[in-house]
XYZ file of C-alpha atoms in Angstrom:
592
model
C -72.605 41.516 56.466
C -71.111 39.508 59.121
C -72.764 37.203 61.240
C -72.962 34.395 63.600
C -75.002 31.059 63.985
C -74.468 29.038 67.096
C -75.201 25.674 67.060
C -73.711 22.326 69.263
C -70.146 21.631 68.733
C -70.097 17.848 67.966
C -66.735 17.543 66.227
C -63.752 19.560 66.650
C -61.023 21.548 64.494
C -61.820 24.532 61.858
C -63.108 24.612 58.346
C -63.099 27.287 56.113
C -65.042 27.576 52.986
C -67.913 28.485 50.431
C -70.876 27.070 51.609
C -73.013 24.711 49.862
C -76.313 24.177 50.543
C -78.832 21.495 50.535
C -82.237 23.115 49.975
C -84.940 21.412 51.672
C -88.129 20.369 49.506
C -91.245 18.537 49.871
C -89.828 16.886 47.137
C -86.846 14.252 47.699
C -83.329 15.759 45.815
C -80.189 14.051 44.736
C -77.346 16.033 45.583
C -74.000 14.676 43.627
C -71.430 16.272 41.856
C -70.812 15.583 37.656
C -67.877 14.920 35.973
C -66.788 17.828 33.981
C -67.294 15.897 30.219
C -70.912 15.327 31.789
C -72.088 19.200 32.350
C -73.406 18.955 28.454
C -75.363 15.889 29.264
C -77.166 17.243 32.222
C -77.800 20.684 31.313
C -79.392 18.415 28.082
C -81.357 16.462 31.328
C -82.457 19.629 32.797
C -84.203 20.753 29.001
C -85.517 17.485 28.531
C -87.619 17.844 31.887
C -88.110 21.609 31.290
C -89.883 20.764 27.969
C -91.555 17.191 29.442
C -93.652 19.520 32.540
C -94.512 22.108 29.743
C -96.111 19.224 26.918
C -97.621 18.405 30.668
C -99.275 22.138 31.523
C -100.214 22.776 27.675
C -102.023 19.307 27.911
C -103.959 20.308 31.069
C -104.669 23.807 29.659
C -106.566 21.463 26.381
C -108.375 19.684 28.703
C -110.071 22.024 31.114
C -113.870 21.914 30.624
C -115.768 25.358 30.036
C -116.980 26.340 33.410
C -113.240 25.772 34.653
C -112.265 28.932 36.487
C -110.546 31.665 34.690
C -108.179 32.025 37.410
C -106.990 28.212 36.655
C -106.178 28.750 33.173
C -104.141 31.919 34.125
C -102.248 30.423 36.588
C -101.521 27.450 34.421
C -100.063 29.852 32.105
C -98.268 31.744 35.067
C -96.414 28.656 35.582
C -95.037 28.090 31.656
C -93.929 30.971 31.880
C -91.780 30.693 34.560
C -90.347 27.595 32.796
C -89.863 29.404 29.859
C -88.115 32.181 31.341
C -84.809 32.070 30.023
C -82.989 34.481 32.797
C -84.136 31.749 35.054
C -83.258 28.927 33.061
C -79.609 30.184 32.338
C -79.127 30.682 36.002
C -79.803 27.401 36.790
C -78.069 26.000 34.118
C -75.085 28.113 35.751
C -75.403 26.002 38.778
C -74.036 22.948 36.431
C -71.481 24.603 34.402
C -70.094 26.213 37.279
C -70.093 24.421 40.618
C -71.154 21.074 38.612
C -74.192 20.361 40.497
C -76.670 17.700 38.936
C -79.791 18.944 37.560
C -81.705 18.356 40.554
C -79.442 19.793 42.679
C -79.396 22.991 40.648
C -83.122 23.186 40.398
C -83.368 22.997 44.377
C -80.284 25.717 44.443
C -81.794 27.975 42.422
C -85.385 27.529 43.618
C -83.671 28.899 47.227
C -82.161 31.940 45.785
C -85.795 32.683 44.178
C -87.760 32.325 47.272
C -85.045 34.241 49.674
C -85.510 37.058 46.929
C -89.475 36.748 47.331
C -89.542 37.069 50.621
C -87.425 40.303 51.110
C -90.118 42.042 48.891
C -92.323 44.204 50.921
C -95.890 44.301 48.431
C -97.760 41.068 50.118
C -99.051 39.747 46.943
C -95.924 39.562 44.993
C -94.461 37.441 48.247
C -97.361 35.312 47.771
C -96.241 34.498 44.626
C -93.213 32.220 45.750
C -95.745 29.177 45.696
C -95.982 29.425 41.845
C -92.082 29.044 41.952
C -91.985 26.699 44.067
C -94.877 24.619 42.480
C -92.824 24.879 38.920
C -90.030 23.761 40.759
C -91.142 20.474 42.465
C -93.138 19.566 38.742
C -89.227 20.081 37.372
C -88.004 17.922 39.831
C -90.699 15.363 39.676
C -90.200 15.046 35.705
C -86.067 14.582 36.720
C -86.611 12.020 38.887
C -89.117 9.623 36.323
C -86.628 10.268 33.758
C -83.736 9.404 35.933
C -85.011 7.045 38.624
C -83.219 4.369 37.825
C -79.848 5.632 37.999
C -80.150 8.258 40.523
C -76.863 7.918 42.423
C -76.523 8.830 46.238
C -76.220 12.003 47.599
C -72.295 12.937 46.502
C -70.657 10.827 44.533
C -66.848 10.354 45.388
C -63.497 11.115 44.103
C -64.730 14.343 42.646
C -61.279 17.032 43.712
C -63.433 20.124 43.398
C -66.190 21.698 41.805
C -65.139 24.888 41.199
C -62.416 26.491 38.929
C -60.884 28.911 41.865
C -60.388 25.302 43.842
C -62.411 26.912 46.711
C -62.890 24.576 49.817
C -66.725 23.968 50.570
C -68.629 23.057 53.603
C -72.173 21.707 53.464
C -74.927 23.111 55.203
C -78.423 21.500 55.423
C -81.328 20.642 57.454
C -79.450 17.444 58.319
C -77.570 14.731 57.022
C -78.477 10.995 57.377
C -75.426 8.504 58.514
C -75.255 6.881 55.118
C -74.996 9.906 53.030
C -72.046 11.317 56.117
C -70.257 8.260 55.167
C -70.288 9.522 51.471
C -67.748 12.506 53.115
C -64.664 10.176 53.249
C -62.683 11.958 50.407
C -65.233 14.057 49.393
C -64.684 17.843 48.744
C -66.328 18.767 51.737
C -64.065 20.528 54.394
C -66.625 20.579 57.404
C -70.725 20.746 57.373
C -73.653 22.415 58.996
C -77.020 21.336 60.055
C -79.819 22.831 61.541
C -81.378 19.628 63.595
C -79.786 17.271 65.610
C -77.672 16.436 69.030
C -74.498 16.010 70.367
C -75.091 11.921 70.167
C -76.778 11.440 67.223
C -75.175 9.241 64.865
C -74.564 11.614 62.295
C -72.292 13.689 64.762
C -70.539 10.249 65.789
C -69.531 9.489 62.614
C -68.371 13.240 62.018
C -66.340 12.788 64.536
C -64.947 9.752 63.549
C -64.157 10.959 60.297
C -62.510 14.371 61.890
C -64.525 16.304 59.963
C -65.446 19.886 61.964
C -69.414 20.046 62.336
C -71.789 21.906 64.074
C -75.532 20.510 64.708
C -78.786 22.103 65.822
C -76.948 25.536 64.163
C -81.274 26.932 64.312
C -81.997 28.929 61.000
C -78.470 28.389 59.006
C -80.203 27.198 56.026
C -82.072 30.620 56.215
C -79.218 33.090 56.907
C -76.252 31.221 54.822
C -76.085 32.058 50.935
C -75.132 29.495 48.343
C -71.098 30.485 47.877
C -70.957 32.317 51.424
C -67.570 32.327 52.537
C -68.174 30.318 56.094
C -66.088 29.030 59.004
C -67.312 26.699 61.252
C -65.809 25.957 64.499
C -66.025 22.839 65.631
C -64.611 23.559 69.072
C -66.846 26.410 69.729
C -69.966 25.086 68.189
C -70.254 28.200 66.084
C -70.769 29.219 62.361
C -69.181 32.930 61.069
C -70.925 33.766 57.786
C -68.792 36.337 55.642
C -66.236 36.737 58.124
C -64.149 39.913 57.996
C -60.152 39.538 56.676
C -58.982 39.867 59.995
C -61.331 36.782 62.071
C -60.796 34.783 58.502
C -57.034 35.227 58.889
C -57.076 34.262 63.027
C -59.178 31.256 61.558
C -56.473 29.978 59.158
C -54.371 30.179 61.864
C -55.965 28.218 64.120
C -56.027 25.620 61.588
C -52.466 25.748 60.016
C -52.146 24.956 63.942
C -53.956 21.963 64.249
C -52.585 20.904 61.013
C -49.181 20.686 62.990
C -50.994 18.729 66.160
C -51.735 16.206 63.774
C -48.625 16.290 62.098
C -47.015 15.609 65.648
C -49.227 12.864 66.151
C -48.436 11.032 62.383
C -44.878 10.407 64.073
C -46.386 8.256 66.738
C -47.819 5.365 64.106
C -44.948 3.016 64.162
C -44.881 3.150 67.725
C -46.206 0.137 69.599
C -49.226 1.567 72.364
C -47.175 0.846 75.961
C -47.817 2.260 79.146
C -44.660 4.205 80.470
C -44.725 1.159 83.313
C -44.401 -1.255 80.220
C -48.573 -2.516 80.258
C -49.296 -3.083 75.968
C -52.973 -1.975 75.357
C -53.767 -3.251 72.100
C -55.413 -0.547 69.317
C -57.656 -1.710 66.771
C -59.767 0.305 64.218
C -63.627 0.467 63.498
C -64.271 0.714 59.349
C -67.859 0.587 57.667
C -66.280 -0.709 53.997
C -63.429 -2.827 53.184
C -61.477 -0.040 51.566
C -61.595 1.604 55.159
C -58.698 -0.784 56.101
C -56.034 1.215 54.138
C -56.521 3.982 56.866
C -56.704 1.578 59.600
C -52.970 0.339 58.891
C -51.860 3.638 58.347
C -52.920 4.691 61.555
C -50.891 1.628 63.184
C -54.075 -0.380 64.034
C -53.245 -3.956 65.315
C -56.251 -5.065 63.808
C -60.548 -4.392 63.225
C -62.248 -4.129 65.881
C -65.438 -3.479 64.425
C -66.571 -3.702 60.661
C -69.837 -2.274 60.213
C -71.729 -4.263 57.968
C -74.736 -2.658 57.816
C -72.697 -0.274 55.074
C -72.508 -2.377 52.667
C -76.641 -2.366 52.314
C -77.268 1.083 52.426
C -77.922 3.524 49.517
C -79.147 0.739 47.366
C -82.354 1.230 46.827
C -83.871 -1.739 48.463
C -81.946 -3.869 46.871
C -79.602 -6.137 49.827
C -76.287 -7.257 48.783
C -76.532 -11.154 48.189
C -73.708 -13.504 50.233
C -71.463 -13.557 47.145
C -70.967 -9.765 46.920
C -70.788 -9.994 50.588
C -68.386 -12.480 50.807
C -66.215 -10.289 48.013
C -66.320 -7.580 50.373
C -65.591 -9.362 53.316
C -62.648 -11.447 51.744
C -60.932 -7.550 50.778
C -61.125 -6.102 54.210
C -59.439 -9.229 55.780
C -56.797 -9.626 52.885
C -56.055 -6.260 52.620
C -55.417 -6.468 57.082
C -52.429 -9.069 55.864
C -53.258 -11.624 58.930
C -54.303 -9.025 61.591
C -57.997 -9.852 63.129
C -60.969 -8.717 61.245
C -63.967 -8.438 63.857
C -67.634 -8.181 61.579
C -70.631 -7.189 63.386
C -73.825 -8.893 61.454
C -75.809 -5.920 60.527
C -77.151 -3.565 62.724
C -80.066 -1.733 60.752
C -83.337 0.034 62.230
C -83.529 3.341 64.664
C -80.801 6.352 63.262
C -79.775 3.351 60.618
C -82.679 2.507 57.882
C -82.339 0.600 55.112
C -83.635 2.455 52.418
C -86.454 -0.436 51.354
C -88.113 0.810 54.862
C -90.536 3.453 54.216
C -91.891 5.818 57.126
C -94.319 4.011 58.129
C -91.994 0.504 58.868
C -90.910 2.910 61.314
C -92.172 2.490 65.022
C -92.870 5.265 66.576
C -89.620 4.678 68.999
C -87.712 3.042 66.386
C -84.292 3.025 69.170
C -86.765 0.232 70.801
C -87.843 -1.742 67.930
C -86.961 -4.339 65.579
C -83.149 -3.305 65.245
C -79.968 -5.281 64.898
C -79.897 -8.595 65.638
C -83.821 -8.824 66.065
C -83.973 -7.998 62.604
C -81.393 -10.359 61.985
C -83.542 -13.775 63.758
C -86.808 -11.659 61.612
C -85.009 -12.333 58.439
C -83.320 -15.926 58.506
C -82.833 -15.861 54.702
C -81.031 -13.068 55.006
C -78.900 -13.820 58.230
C -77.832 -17.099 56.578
C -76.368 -15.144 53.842
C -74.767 -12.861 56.054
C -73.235 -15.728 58.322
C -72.238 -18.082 55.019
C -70.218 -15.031 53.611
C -68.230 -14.301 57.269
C -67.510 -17.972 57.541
C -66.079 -18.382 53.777
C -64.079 -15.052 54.149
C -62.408 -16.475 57.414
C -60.578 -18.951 55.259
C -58.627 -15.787 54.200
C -57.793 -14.766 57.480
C -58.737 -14.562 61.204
C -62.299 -13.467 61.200
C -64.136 -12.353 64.573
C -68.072 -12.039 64.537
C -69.896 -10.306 66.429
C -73.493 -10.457 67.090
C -74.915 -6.352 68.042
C -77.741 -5.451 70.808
C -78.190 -9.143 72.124
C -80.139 -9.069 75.436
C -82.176 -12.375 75.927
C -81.211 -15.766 76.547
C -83.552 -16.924 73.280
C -81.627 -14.403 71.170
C -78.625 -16.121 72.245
C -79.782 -19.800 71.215
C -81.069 -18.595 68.342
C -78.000 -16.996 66.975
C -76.026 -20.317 67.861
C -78.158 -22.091 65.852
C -78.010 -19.806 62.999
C -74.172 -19.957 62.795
C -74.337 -23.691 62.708
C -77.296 -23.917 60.459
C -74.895 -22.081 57.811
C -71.948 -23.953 59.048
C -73.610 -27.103 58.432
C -74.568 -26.123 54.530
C -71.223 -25.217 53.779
C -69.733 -28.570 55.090
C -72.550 -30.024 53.251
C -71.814 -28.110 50.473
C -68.606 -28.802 50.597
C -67.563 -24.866 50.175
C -64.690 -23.530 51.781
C -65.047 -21.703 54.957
C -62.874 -20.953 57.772
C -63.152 -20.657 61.800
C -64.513 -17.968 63.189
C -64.623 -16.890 67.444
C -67.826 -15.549 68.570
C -69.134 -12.501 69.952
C -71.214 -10.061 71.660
C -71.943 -6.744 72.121
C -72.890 -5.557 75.329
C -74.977 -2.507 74.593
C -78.298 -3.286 76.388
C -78.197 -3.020 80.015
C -79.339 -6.864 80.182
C -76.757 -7.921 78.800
C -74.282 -6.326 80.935
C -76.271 -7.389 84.447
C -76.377 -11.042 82.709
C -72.806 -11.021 81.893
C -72.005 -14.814 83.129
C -74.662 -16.362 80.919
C -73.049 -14.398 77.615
C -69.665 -15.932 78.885
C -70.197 -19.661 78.396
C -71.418 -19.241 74.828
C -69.246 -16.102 73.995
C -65.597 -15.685 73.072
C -65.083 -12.095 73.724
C -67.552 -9.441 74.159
C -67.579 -6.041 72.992
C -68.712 -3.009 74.671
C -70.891 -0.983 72.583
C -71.010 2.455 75.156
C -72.962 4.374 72.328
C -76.003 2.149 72.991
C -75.650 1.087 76.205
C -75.287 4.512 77.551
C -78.508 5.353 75.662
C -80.725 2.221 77.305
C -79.203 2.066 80.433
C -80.039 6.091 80.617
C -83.803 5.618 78.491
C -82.557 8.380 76.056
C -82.924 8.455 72.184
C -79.775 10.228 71.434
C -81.524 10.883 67.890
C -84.197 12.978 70.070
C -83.031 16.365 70.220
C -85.523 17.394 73.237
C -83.722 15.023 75.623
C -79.913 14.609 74.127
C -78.657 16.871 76.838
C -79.340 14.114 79.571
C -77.252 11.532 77.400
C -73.885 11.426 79.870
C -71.464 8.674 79.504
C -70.105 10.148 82.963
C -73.047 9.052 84.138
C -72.393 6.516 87.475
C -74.796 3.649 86.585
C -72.569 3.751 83.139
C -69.510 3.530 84.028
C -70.405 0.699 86.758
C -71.916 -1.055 84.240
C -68.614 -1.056 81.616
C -66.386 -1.567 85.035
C -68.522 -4.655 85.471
C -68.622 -5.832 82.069
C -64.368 -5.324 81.932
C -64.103 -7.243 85.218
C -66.459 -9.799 84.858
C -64.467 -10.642 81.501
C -61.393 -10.562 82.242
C -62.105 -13.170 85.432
C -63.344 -15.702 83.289
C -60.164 -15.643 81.184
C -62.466 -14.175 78.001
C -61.239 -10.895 75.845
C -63.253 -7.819 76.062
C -62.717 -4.357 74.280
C -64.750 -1.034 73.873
C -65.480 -0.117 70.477
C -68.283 2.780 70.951
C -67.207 6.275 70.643
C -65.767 6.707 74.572
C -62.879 4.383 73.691
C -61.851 7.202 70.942
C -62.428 10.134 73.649
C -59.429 11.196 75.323
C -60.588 12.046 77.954
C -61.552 8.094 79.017
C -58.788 7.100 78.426
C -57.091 6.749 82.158
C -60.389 5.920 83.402
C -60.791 2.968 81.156
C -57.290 1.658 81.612
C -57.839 2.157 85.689
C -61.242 -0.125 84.906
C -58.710 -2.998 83.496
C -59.138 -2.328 79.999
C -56.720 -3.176 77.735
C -58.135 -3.696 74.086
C -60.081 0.121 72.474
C -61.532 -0.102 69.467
C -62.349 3.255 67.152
C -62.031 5.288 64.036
C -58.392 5.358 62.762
C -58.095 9.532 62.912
C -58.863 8.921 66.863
C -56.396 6.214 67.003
C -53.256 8.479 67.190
C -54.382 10.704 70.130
C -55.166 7.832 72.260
C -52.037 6.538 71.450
C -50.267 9.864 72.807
C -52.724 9.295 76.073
C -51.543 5.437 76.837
C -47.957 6.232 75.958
C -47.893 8.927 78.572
C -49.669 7.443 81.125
C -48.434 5.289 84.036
C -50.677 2.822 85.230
C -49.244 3.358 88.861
C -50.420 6.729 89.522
C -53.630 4.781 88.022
C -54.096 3.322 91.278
C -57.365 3.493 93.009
C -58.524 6.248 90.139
C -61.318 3.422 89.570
C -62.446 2.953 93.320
C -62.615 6.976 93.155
C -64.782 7.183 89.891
C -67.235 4.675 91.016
C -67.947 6.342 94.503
C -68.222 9.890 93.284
C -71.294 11.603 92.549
C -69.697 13.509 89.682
C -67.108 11.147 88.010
C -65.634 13.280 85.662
C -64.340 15.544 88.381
C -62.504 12.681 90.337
C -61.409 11.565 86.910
C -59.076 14.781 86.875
C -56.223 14.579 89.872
C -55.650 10.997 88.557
C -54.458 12.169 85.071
C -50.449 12.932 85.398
C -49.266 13.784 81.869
C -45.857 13.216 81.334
C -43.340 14.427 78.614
C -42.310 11.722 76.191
C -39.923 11.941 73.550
C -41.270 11.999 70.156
C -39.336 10.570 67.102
C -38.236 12.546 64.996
C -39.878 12.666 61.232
C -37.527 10.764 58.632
């Protein structure tokens, strides 16, 4: 039966496909794909563990003392025979051979196809028997994961084409995702995904949107009323989920996105094309990446360089263990090689609040982690650390021009304190005498302080960059991770956009470069309102790069004139944003 799931629309276009789900679990579940040569070899896992938790239940039945309660022993007995029941076990071993799911993953899968089917029944004590499965389940997936600790792998592995023999397109729908495991989508199989928590600004749904990749968040109950291999569409547009859709809204669907197949088939013709104003004005375009195999998309899209290298990538999903300045320097070295002389801009790492390293257990968290030690106060926490970070950035610049860029600065300490970092690990590699290059400095402005002490950042600073995801969050005291208050988070918002006017002008007076690299300079729809502010540099994910292309090439900066004065007066800024805007028709190239 048809039905719908509305959720928050956080990142547009249409996907189509079975659905895949993530079962939750008090008990932590690798989700990853297997080759096909390696179904044998985990179905063989999934046995070994199956036979490791009975040994375990036999054992405690021997040891029970005398007086032990009858109703013990049975239900210790209840249990092996759930893990002996072979219908069971072949359907879960289906889940491998199949869809190629990893042990764990099929365990969790098939535990929420048990428990659905327990709690349609209508006698109350056969519903209460879903704890007994789900007990078995979480001893099966405790045995996995001491057998297989060391070598668990993240939560999809890449490169896999499909996982099914009809070459169905999936979409993923879970509780939620965290930002390392969405970066894990970038050629994945996944065509779109679904979770039921989460806001319109939380990370997760920024890099969604970064990646292009049509989501919904905060879709209530999906988990519940979507079936593993439901044929789903999600529109991203709409912030809506359609579970078993009838032929006719599945065909309007493909439609839809055969049509914004061509859109962005329109907008591929636009790459070689320099970004200039119709009134001749260049605005330069560079690309944000997280890893240094990122930069093959940013020259496709026709970036002019990085703008922003997130380096706090390269130290997730490692289990604790922080990549040391060689492999840094490895990595850092590829992304600015591979940019063949273009500027590479690396932020030092910006870990803590939506971002945790996966060493920090729940309780390193503060209880408003958005305000704790994050970014570069973790940074000065750690010097060992930092110095490895800054050693590898100032060896890679000998391959290339290398920016760095120091995230969330705010005080005048942090700011000596970071000088004297760089030249700390300047000074050992002269020492040294190991190769390193020059580097320009500098900083984000994404805490209010730092915009309102703009001057100050200016005479130790060679550019800034404006970090609006952040600063629209502190300047507005919202967690945009906090679902109860996401609705308030408004990068219309006056005291915002005075704040990035100031930060543009104030930059541009003293003769020092300043760009935007949070998520509005990838919005379309700030486009004119930036450029009217004096902006000339946007930084952002290189699927948003085209689009704003198509926005500067068809905008003339004349009919610009005064839009600025008229967005910083107005109570409602997006509304005077609008009569500004004149589109105009430019002629597109032709495809080759």
């Amino acid at each position: 039966m048809s039905m719908q799931v509305f959720g928050l629309p956080v990142s547009r276009g249409v996907a189509i496909g079975r659905a895949v789900l993530v079962a939750s679990s008090r008990v932590d579940v690798a989700h990853y794909f297997v080759e096909p040569e390696q179904v044998r070899e985990e179905i063989q896992r999934l046995c070994a563990a199956r036979e490791l938790v009975c040994a375990e239940l036999e054992s405690l039945k021997d040891e029970v003392e005398g007086d032990t309660p009858a109703e013990l022993v049975a239900l210790l007995d209840v249990h092996v025979m759930l893990l002996n029941d072979e219908v069971q076990a072949a359907a879960t071993c289906q889940w491998i051979e199949e869809r190629h799911y990893n042990a764990e993953w099929a365990v969790a899968a098939q535990l929420d196809a048990l428990t659905r089917q327990f709690d349609e029944m209508e006698d109350e004590y056969l519903r209460e028997r879903k704890s007994d499965v789900e007990q078995v389940a979480e001893r099966l997936l405790r045995a996995l994961d001491r057998a297989d600790r060391a070598c668990m792998p993240p939560i999809m592995r890449r490169g896999v084409a499909s996982t099914q023999g009809d070459e169905a397109p999936l979409v993923l729908v879970a509780n939620d995702i965290s930002p390392a495991d969405m970066m894990q989508f970038k050629g994945s199989v996944f065509r779109g995904f679904v979770t039921e928590v989460g806001g319109r600004t939380s990370h997760t749904a920024i890099v969604a949107r970064s990646l292009d990749i049509p989501a919904v968040v905060g879709a209530r109950e999906a988990s519940r009323l979507v079936r593993q291999d439901d044929w789903v569409i999600i529109d991203g547009d709409a912030g809506l989920v359609i579970v078993d859709p009838s032929p006719m809204v599945l065909e309007e669907y493909r439609f839809r996105q055969r049509q914004g197949q061509l859109e962005r088939d329109r907008l591929e013709r636009l790459r070689g094309r320099p970004a200039v104003t119709m009134d001749g004005h260049r605005v330069e375009l560079l690309a944000n990446i997280e890893l240094p195999g990122d930069t093959s998309a940013a020259l496709a899209a026709g970036a002019e360089g990085v703008g922003l290298f997130r380096s706090e990538f390269l130290f997730m999903n490692r289990s604790g263990e922080l990549p040391d300045e060689q492999e840094q320097y490895e990595a850092y070295r590829a992304a600015v090689q591979s940019m063949r002389g273009l500027p590479v801009t690396i932020r030092t790492i910006d870990i803590g609040a939506d971002k945790p390293l996966d060493r920090m257990s729940a309780h390193d968290h503060t209880l408003n982690p958005a305000l704790g030690l994050r970014a570069i106060r973790w940074s000065l926490a750690d010097p060992d650390m930092f110095e490895g970070q800054l050693r590898a950035i100032l060896r890679a610049a000998v391959h290339g021009p290398v920016r760095l860029l120091v995230p969330m600065i705010s005080h005048p300490s942090e700011i000596r304190a970071t000088l004297d970092a760089v030249e700390r690990a300047r000074g050992k590699l002269v020492a040294e005498g190991t190769p390193h290059g020059v580097v320009t400095l500098g900083a984000m402005i994404e805490v209010p302080a730092a915009a309102l002490m703009l001057p100050r950042f200016l005479r130790h600073f060679d550019f800034v960059s404006i970090g609006t995801n952040d600063l629209i969050q502190y300047t507005l005291a919202i967690d945009r991770a906090d679902e109860a208050v996401a609705h308030l988070y408004d990068p219309w918002h006056p005291a915002v956009l005075a704040l990035i006017a100031n930060t543009i002008r104030m930059a541009q007076a003293a003769g020092k470069g300043v760009s935007v690299c949070g998520e509005m300079a990838g919005d379309p729809d700030f486009t004119a309102v930036l450029l009217s502010f004096g902006l000339r540099s946007f930084s952002m994910h290189p699927t948003q790069l085209p689009r704003i292309k198509q926005r500067i090439l068809r905008t003339d900066l004349a009919a610009l004139d005064g839009l600025a004065d008229r967005v910083l007066a107005a109570d409602d800024p997006k509304q005077a944003s609008l009569p500004a805007v004149r589109p105009a028709i430019i002629p597109v190239p032709q495809a080759a």
